[in-house]
Every structure is written in structure tokens, then in C-alpha cells.
Amino acid sequence: MARTTRLLSGIAAILLIAGCTNYYEIPIETPIKPKLDVSAFQRVLVAGFIAGGTDDVDGNLETTRLLRSQLRTKSDLRVIDTDVLPLMEVANETPGTPVEAKAEPTRATPASDGEGREGRDAREKEGKETKAEPKGEAPQAATPDKPAAIKDPKDLEPYEHIFADVEYWKKIGEEYQNPLIVTGTVMFTPHQRSGIVQREEEVYDSFGRRRVVPVRTYMERKGYILQPKFVFIDGRTGTVMHSENFREEVLYNANQSTPALSSYFELMDRLIPSFLSTLSSQKIKGTRVLLQ
């Protein structure tokens, strides 16, 4: 009896759905709360970034311009227009950056009274021969005017202490009327990988029927890796409110030539929604189907 009842209920449900010939699609929006409460701020300063990687893209300037542009259109905060801060120079000048010890110049030892004229002449001759020998240029140490190149994420570590410098950021906040400060690091590096890749391929049988089958093949690919770290600082106190790391990667066929700047913007497009969701509420648009 129970089995018959369930069967009849199922048939009734099918008939009911089949009778609903009309349906409506209703657009809906799902709000997402921001990760950070920025209600106390009216202004935002994208101060700049410590950038490294390829020389084909200036990660500092491009990231600063892009984030300012996005915040102008998709945030209620007023964006401050100013030059980017020289963060690498400031990091080199402030304590925390390892400084190479300077070699103390070698001092000539005065000749002893018993050495005689012949010993002094021999030593002077040896010194002249040493000066005449050609010497290669020694690598120059990093200076505030010319910071060392950053080619690897590990090269960023000596500079990251700048984000914890409360006095520096508090001073910047006072200069720009206590805004929310956005800064951080950006690594944009070339990358290549080889291995088995699965792709879809169209095939036709003897009757001319088309099919799409997966094909595994060995390929060499090249592209870029984007690794930004966004740091949000309270301009009133100079303290870090929130920080978040991201990593995006794109690979192309080895014979495909893609400009580095195009790849940079392609990867940043993936990150922008996550960045904006930290500061302001976002809405996910969708549709819901109603039957009548």
C-alpha cells in the first residue's frame, strides 16, 4: 500500500511539472560582506608597492594605477592622487635592512729600523706591480639611490619590515588626512613548464560523424606568475589592519608570443574582485527560475 502511494505521488508530481508550461527567470543579487570594516575612512591612498621580477613590466606603477582606477569606480572611498612612495629607498634607510659591513682599508706597515733600504725598495716595487695589474669591477652594494634588483620572492624579505614601521605610516597618514593606506609587494616573473597536457580534439569517423575526444600530448609552455601581497594600513595609527597574499599563473604555447604587459593585466583581472571584496560589499548576479 505504501509503495503504491509513493508511486502515485511521483506520477502526480510529474504531471504537475508537465502542466507548468510557463516559467519565469527572475534576476537575483546576492550581497557579500567586505572582509574589512572601512566605515571609519573617507579616503584611500594606494601608496605604492615594492615590486620585482621581470623588467618588462613596472609592477609598482602598473599596480598602483590599476587599483586606483578600480577604487574610483567600485568603491565609496575617495581616491587620493599623488606620486607613488619610494618604499625601497625608505626601507634601505630605516633599520631592519641588512647592511653589508664595509671593509676596513689596509694600512701600510712602516718599515722597521733593521730592514734597510733594499727591503723598502723591494716592497715599493712589489706595490707598483700590483697596482699595474688589471682588476675587474667589483659588484656594487645596494644603496638608497640604487636598490638591489629583486628577481625572486626571497629578495623581498629584507624590505618587508617597512610595512611594520608604525611611525612612518602614521606620518604618511597625517600628511594625507588619515586615509586607509593600501601598499604591499608585487612579484611578476616569467615561468615555463613542460609536461603532459590534455586537450580536446575533433575527429570524424568513416561515416563523417563528428566527435570530440580528449587527447593527451606532451607540450612545452611558457607564461608568467603574479604574486601580489596587499597590505592595508590604518593611516590614523600606522598599524597593519589586514594583509592578504595571492598567486595567479598563466601559461601559453611555446610558439605563442604574448606581451608581458598583456599577461599582467590578464592575471590582475582575476585578482581584482577579491581585492575589492576586502574593502566594499560586492554582489553576485544570477537568475532563479519560477514555474507557473
GROMACS .gro file of C-alpha atoms in nm, residues 10 46 55 67 79 84 137 149 157 168 170 176 178 223-224 244-245 264:
model
   18
   10GLY     CA    1   0.557   1.063  -0.803
   46VAL     CA    2   4.727   5.350  -0.279
   55ASP     CA    3   6.193   4.428  -1.618
   67LEU     CA    4   4.397   4.972  -0.816
   79VAL     CA    5   4.099   5.802  -0.401
   84VAL     CA    6   5.397   5.667  -0.551
  137GLU     CA    7   8.492   4.576  -1.136
  149ALA     CA    8   6.738   4.414  -0.809
  157GLU     CA    9   6.221   3.973   0.268
  168TYR     CA   10   5.650   5.608   0.912
  170LYS     CA   11   5.148   5.736   1.089
  176TYR     CA   12   4.706   6.284   0.376
  178ASN     CA   13   4.434   5.988   0.795
  223GLY     CA   14   5.399   3.224  -1.927
  224TYR     CA   15   5.406   3.432  -1.610
  244GLU     CA   16   4.645   3.902   0.202
  245ASN     CA   17   4.859   3.704  -0.044
  264TYR     CA   18   4.999   4.107  -1.629
   0.00000   0.00000   0.00000
